[in-house]
Coordinates of C-alpha atoms in Angstrom, one line a residue:
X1 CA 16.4 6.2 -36.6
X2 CA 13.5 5.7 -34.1
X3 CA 13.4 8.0 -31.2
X4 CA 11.5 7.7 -28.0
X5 CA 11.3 10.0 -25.4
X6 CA 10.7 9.3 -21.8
X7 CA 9.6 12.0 -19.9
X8 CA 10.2 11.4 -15.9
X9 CA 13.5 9.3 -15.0
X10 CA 12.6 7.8 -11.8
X11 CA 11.8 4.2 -11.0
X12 CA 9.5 3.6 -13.6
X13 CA 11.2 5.8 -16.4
X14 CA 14.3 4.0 -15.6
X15 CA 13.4 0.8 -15.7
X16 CA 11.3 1.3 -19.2
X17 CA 15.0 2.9 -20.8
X18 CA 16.4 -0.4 -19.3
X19 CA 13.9 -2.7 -21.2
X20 CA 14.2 -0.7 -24.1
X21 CA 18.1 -1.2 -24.5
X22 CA 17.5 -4.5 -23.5
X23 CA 14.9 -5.8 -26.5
X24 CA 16.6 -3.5 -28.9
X25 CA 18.2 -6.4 -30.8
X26 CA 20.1 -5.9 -33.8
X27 CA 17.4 -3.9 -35.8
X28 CA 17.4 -0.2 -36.9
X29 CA 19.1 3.1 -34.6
X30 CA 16.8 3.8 -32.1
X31 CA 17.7 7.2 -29.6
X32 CA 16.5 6.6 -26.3
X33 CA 16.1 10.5 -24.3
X34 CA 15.5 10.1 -20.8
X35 CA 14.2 13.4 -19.1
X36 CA 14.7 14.2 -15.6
X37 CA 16.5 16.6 -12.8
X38 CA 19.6 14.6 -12.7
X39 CA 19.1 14.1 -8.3
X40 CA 16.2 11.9 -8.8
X41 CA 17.7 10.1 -11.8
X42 CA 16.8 6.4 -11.4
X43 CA 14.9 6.5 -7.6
X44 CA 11.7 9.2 -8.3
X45 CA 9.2 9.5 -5.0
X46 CA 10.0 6.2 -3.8
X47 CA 12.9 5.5 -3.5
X48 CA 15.0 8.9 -3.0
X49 CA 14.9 8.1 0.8
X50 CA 18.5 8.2 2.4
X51 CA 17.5 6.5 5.7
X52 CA 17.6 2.9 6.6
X53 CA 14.6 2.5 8.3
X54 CA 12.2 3.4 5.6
X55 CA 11.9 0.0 4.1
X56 CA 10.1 -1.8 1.1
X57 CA 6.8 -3.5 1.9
X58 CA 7.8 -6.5 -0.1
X59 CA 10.6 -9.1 0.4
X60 CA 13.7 -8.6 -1.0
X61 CA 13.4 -11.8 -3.5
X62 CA 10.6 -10.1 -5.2
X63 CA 11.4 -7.2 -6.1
X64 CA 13.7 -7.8 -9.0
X65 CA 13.2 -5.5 -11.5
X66 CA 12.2 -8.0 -14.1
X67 CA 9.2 -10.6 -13.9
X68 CA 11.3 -13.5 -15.0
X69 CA 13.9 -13.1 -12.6
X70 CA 12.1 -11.9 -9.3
X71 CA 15.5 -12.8 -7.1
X72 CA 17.7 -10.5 -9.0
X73 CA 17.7 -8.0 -6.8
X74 CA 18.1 -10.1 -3.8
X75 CA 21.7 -11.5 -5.7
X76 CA 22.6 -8.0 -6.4
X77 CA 22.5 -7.4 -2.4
X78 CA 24.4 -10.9 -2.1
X79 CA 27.2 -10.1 -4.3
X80 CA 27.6 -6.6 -2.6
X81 CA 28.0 -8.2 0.7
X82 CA 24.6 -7.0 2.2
X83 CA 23.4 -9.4 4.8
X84 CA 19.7 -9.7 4.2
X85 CA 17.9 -13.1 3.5
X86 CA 15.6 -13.6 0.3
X87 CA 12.6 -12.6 3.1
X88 CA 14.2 -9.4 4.1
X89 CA 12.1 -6.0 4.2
X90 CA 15.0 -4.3 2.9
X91 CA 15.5 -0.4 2.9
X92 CA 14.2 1.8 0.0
X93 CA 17.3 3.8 -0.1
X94 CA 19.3 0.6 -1.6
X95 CA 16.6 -0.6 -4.1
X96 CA 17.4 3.0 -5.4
X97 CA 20.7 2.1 -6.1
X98 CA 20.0 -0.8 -7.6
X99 CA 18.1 0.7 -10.2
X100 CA 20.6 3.1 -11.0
X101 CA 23.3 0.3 -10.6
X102 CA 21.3 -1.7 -13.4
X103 CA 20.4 1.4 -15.4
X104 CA 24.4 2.2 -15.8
X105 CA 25.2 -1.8 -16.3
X106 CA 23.1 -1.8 -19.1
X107 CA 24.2 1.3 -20.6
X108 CA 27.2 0.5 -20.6
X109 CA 26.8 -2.7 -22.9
X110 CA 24.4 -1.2 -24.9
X111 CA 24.5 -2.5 -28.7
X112 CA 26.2 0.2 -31.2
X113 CA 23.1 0.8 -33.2
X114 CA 21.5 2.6 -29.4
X115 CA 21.8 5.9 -28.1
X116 CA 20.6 6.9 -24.4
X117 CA 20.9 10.9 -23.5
X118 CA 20.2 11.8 -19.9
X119 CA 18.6 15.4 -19.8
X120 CA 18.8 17.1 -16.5
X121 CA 15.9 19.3 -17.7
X122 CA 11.8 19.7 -17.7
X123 CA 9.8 18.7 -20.0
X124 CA 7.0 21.5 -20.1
X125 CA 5.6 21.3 -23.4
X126 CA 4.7 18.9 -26.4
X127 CA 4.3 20.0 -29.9
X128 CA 2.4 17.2 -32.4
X129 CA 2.7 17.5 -36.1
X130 CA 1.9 15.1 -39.1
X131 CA 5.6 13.9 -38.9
X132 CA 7.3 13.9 -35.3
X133 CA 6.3 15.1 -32.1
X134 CA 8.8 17.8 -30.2
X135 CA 9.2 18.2 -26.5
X136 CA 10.0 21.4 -25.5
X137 CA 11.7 21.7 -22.4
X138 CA 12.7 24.4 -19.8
X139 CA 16.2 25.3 -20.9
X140 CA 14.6 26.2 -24.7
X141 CA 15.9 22.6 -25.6
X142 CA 13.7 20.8 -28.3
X143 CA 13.8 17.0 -28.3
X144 CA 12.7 15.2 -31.5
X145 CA 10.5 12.1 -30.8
X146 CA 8.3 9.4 -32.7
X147 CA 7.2 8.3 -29.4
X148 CA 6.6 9.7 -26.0
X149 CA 6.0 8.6 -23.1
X150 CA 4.9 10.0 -19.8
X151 CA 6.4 8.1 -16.7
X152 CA 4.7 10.9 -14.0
X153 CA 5.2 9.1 -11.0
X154 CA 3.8 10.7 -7.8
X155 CA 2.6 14.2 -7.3
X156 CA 2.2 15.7 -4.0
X157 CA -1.1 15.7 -2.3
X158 CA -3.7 17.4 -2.7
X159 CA -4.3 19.9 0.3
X160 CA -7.4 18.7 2.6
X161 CA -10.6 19.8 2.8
X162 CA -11.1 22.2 5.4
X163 CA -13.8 25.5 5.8
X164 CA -10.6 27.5 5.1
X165 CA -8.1 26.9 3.3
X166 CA -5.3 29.8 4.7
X167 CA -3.6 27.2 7.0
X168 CA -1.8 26.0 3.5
X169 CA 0.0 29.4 3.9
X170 CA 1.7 28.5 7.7
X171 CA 5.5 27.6 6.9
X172 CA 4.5 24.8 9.8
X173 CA 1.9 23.1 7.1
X174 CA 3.4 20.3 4.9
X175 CA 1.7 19.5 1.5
X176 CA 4.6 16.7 0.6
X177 CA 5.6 14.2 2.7
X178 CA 8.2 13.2 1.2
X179 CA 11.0 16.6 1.5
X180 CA 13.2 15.2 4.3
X181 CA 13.7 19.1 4.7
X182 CA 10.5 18.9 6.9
X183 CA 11.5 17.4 9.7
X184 CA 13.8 19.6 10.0
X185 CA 11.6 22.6 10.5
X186 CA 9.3 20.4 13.2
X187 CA 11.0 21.3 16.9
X188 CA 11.6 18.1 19.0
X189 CA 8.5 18.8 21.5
X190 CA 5.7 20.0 18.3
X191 CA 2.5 17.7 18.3
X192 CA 1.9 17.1 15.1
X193 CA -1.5 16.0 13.2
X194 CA -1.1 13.7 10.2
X195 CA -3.6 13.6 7.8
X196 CA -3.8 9.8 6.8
X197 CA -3.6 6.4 8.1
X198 CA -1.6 4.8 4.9
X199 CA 2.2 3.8 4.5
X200 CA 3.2 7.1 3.8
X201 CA 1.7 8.0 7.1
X202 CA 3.9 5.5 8.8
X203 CA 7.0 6.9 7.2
X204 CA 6.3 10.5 8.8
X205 CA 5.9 7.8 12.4
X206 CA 9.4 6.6 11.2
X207 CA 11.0 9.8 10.2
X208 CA 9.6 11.7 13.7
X209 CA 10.8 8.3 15.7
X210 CA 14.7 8.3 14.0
X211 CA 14.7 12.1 15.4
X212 CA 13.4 11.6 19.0
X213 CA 10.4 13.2 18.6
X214 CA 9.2 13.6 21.9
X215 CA 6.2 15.4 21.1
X216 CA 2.7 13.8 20.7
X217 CA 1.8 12.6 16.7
X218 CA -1.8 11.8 15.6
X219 CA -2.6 10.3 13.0
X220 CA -6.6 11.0 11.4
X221 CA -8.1 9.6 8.7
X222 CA -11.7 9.1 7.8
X223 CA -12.0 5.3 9.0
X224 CA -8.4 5.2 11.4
X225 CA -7.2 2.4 9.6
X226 CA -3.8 1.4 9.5
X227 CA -1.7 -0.7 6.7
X228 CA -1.9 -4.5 8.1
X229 CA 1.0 -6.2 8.9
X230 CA 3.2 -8.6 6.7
X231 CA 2.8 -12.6 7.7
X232 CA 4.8 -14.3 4.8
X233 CA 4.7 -18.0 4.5
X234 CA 1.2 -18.1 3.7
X235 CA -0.2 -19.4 -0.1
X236 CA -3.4 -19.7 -1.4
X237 CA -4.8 -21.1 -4.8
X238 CA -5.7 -19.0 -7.7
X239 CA -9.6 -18.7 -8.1
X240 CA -9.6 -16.5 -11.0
X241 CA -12.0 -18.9 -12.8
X242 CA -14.5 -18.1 -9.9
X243 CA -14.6 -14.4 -10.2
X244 CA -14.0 -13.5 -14.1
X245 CA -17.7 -14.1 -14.6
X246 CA -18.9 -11.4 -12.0
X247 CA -19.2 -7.9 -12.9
X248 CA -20.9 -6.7 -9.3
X249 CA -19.1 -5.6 -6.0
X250 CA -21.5 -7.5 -3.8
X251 CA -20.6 -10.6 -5.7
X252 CA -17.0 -10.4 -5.7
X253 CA -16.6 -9.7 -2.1
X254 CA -19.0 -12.6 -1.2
X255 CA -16.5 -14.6 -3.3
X256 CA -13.3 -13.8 -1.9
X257 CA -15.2 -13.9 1.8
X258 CA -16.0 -17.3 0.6
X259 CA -12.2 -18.2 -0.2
X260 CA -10.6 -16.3 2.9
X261 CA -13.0 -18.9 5.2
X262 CA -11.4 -21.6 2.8
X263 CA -8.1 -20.4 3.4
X264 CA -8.6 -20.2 6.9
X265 CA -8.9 -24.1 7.0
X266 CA -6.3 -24.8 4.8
X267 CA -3.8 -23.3 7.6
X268 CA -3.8 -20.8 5.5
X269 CA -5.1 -16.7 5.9
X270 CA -6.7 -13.6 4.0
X271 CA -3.1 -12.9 3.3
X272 CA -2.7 -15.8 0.8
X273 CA -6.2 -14.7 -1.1
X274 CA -5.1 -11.0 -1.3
X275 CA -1.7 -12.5 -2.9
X276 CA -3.3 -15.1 -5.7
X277 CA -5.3 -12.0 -6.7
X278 CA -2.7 -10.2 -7.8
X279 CA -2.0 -11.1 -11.3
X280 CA -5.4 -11.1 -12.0
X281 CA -6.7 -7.6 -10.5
X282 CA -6.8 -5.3 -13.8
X283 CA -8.4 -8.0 -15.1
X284 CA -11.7 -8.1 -12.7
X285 CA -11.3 -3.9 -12.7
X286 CA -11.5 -3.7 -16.3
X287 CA -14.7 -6.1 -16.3
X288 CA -16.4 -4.1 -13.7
X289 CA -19.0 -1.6 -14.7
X290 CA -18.2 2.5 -14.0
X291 CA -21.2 2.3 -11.2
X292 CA -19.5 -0.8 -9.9
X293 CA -16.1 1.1 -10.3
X294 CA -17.0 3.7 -8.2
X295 CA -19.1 2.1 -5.7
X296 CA -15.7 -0.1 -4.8
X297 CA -14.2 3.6 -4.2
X298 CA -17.0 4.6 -1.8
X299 CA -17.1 1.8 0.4
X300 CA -14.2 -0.5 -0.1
X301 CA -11.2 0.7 -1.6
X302 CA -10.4 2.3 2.0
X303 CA -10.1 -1.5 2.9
X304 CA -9.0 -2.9 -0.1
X305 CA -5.5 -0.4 0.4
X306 CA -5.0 -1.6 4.1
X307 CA -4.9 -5.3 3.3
X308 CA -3.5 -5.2 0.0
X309 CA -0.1 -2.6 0.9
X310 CA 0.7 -3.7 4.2
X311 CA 3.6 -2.8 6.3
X312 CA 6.8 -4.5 7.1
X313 CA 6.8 -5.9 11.1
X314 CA 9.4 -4.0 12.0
X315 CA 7.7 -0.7 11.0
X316 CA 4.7 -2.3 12.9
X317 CA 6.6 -3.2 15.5
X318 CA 7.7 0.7 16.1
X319 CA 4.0 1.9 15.5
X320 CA 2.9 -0.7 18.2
X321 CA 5.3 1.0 20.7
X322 CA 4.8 4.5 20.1
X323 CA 0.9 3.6 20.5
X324 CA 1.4 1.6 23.7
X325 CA 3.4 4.6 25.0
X326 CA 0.8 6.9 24.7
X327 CA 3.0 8.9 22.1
X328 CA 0.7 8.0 19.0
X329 CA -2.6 8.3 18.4
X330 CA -4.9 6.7 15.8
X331 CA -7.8 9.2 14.9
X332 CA -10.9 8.6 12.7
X333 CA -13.6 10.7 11.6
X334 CA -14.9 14.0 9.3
X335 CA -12.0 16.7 9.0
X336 CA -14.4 20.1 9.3
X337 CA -11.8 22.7 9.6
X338 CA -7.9 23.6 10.3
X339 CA -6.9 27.5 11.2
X340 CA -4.1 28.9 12.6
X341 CA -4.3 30.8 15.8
X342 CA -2.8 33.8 17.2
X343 CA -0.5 31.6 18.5
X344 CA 0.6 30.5 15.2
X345 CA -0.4 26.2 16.4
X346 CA -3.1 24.5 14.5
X347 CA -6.3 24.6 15.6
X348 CA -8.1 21.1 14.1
X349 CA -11.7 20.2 14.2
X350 CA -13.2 16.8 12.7
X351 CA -16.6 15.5 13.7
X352 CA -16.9 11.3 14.8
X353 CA -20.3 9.6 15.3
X354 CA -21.9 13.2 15.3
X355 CA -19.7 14.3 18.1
X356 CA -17.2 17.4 17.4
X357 CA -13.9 17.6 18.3
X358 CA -11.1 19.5 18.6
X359 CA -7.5 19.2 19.0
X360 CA -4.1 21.8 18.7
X361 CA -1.0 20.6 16.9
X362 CA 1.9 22.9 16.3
X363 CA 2.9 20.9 12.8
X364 CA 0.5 19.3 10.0
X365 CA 1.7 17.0 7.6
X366 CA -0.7 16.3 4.2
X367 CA -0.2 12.5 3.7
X368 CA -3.3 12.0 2.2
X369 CA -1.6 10.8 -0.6
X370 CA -0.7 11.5 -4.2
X371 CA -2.9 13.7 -6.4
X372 CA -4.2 11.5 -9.0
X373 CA -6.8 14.1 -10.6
X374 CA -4.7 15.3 -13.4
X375 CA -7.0 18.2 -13.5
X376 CA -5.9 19.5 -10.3
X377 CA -1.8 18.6 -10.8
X378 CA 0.6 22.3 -10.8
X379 CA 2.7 21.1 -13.8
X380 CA 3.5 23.2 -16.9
X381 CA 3.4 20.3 -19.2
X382 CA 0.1 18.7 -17.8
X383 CA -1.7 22.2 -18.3
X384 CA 0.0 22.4 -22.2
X385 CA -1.4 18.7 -22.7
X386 CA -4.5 19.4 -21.3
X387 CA -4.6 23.2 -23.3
X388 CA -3.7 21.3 -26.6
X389 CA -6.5 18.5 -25.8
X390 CA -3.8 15.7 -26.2
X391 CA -4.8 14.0 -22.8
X392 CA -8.2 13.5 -20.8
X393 CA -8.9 12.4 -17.4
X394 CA -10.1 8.4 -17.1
X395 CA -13.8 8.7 -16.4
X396 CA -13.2 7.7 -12.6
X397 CA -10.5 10.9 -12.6
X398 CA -7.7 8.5 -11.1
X399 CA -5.4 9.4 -13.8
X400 CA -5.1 9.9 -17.4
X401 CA -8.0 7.9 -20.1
X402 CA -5.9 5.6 -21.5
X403 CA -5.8 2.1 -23.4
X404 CA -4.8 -1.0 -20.9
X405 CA -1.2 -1.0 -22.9
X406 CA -0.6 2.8 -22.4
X407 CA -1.3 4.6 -25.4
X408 CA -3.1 7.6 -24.4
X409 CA -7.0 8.8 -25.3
X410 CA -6.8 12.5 -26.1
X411 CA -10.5 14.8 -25.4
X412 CA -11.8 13.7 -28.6
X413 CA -11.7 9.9 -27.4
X414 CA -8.9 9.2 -30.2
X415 CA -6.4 6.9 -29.4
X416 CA -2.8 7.9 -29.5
X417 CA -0.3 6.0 -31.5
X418 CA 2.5 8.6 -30.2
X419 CA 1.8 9.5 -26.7
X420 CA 2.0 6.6 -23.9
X421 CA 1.8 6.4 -20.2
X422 CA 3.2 4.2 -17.6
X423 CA 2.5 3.5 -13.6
X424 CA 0.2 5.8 -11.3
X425 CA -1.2 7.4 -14.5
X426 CA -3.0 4.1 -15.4
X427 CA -4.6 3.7 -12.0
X428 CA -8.2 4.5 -13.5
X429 CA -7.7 1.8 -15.9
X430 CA -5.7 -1.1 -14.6
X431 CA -6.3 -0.6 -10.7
X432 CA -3.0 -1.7 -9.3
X433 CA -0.7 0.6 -11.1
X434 CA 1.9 1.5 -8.9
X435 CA 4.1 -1.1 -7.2
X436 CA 7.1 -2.8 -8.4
X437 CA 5.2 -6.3 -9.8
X438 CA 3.1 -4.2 -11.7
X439 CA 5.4 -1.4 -13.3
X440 CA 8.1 -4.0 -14.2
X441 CA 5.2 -5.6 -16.3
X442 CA 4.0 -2.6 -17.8
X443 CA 7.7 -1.7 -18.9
X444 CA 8.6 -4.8 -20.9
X445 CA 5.3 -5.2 -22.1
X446 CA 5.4 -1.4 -23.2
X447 CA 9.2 -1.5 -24.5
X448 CA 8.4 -4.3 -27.0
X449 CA 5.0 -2.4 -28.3
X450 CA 6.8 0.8 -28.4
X451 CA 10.2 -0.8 -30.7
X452 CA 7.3 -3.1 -32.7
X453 CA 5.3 -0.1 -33.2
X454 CA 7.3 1.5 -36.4

């Protein structure tokens, strides 16, 4: 019998169990063990939301889970008598359940010769020998495995830099973004200072505007940009063939400038070139140089996130409002310090154009986004992979070194025939690695490898 273990049971965990009972076929037992506290079973980060105003930042007939059948989702809302059309932005909270949904279809016709165990447990240890590999997890459990793999999904941020660090101690400071528990230790009338710009920033906006916040919200980053806005209905070309051949930032962006001016006269927009780049973006990232890599980090990727995961209008819509009513605030520029005074309020200071300011909030909330240096991550069974040399950091420390199909590179720059990864761990290597089009790739491509595999 051939036994693969999944360690993380959100979104992406889910969805690789699903393609793995899917292309099991009628060849030999295979024991699919699934690992994860049972409340985040099928949703993870993403989609664990319980509100209806958090919504996906892609239409509803793309986001099925598989890439053959993009619309499946969009019929699973149909036959459930939601009234969205294929265009929708639809809420997060339902794509959860539809993930779950499809998790517990396909379990339950499942062929004889597979068996799927949920563990409501932590993984917090892997143990490698010349035979099988055991997982050891929190309740003293051992799992037996011929393949594991590590489906992370997001950790919480990492805390800001700041000249001290003893604000992380005020019960008013908020490393993850995503507790709904708190908003509800933020009073009604607290300003409150945001760190970030992103889509995660706009669901604390969201979360504070569903409440009534009444109190003033800021929201810094280094540049003040925030996620562009969704225009669908616009199409452009593939121009792969004009960029595989260039390995230097310069040129690639003088290329795609080239195509966006192009579009532009087609009746088209930079929308449509940001789309046709999609399927070919790990691609150009793997060609690039590492002094190319990180020079995109430096001075582009900033830009490259606010055009590429752009919000929903009616989450623009919102922001627009809040901003015109003087309740919102865009900030940019050089966070130098945050301390708590006597008072117990924030006191923040961030320089812009040379100039320093200052500003009081009574709430801060980290949405700088998810750590992706696993060197930094608190988890007991990164430190034990990291103790027993098992995994490395990709060069670019984005996430963990790695072959593009997801077999891991331990210290020693071997690479792994036992231990894979899946989703924001490939970041450093593929780029895009952690939105729906891309995981639901990853997972079928990654289900057939790991059944092929022996």
């Amino acid at each position: 019998m051939k036994k693969i273990t999944i360690i993380g049971g959100g979104a992406t965990g889910t969805l690789l169990a699903i393609n793995l009972i899917k292309s099991a076929g009628d060849g030999e037992p295979l024991e699919i063990n699934l690992i994860e506290k049972s409340e985040r079973f099928g949703r993870g980060v993403a989609y664990s939301t319980v509100t209806d105003f958090h919504l996906l930042n892609v239409p509803a007939n793309k986001m099925g889970a598989f890439a053959d059948d993009l619309d499946h989702f969009h019929r699973w809302l149909t036959a459930r008598n939601y009234d969205f059309f294929p265009n929708d932005f639809v809420p997060r909270r339902l794509y959860g359940e539809y993930l779950r949904e499809l998790f517990a279809e396909t379990f339950k016709s499942k062929p004889p010769h597979v068996a799927v165990n949920l563990l409501d447990d932590e993984a917090i240890d892997v143990l490698l020998d010349d035979v099988r590999a055991q997982v050891i997890l929190r309740s003293g459990e051992v799992v037996y495995a011929d393949k594991i793999v590590l489906a992370f999904g997001n950790f919480p941020p990492p805390h800001p830099k700041s000249e001290n660090q003893s604000f992380i101690e005020s019960d008013k400071y908020f490393q993850n973004p995503w507790s709904a528990a708190i908003y509800e230790k933020i009073n009604k009338d607290d300003d409150v200072f945001v760190i970030g710009t992103g889509l995660t920033a706009v669901d604390a906006v969201l979360s504070l505007r569903h409440r009534r916040h009444a109190g003033k919200i800021f929201l810094f980053s280094t540049r003040g940009l925030l996620p562009a806005v969704h225009e669908l209905g616009f199409v452009y070309p593939s121009f792969y063939d004009d960029l595989k051949p260039l390995t230097r930032i310069t040129d690639l962006l003088k290329t795609v400038r080239r195509h966006i001016a192009a579009a532009n006269r087609q009746n088209s927009n930079w929308r449509g070139v940001m789309d046709s780049l999609r399927p070919h973006t790990a691609a150009i990232w793997q060609n690039l140089p590492e002094a190319e890599k990180r020079s995109f980090m430096q001075h582009l990727s900033r830009y490259w996130n606010v055009a590429r995961h752009r919000m929903p209008p009616k989450c623009a819509e919102i922001v627009a409002e809040m901003q015109t009513a003087g309740q919102l605030q865009i900030l940019k520029g050089r966070l130098k310090n945050i301390a708590v005074g006597d008072d117990r309020r924030f006191d923040v200071r961030f320089s812009r154009d040379g100039v320093e300011n200052t500003l009081a909030a009574d709430a801060v909330i980290n949405c700088i986004g998810s750590e992706s240096n696993f060197r930094r991550i608190e988890s007991t069974l990164v430190k034990n992979l990291f103790a027993k040399n098992l995994i490395n950091t990709d060069r670019l420390k984005m996430g963990l070194d790695a072959a593009p199909d997801g077999r891991t590179i331990d210290k020693s720059g071997a690479i792994s025939d036992r231990i894979f990864t899946i989703g924001t761990a490939l970041k450093g290597v593929l780029w895009e690695s952690t939105a729906m089009p891309e995981i639901r790739a990853q997972a079928n491509k990654l289900a057939f490898s790991l059944l092929d595999g022996g």
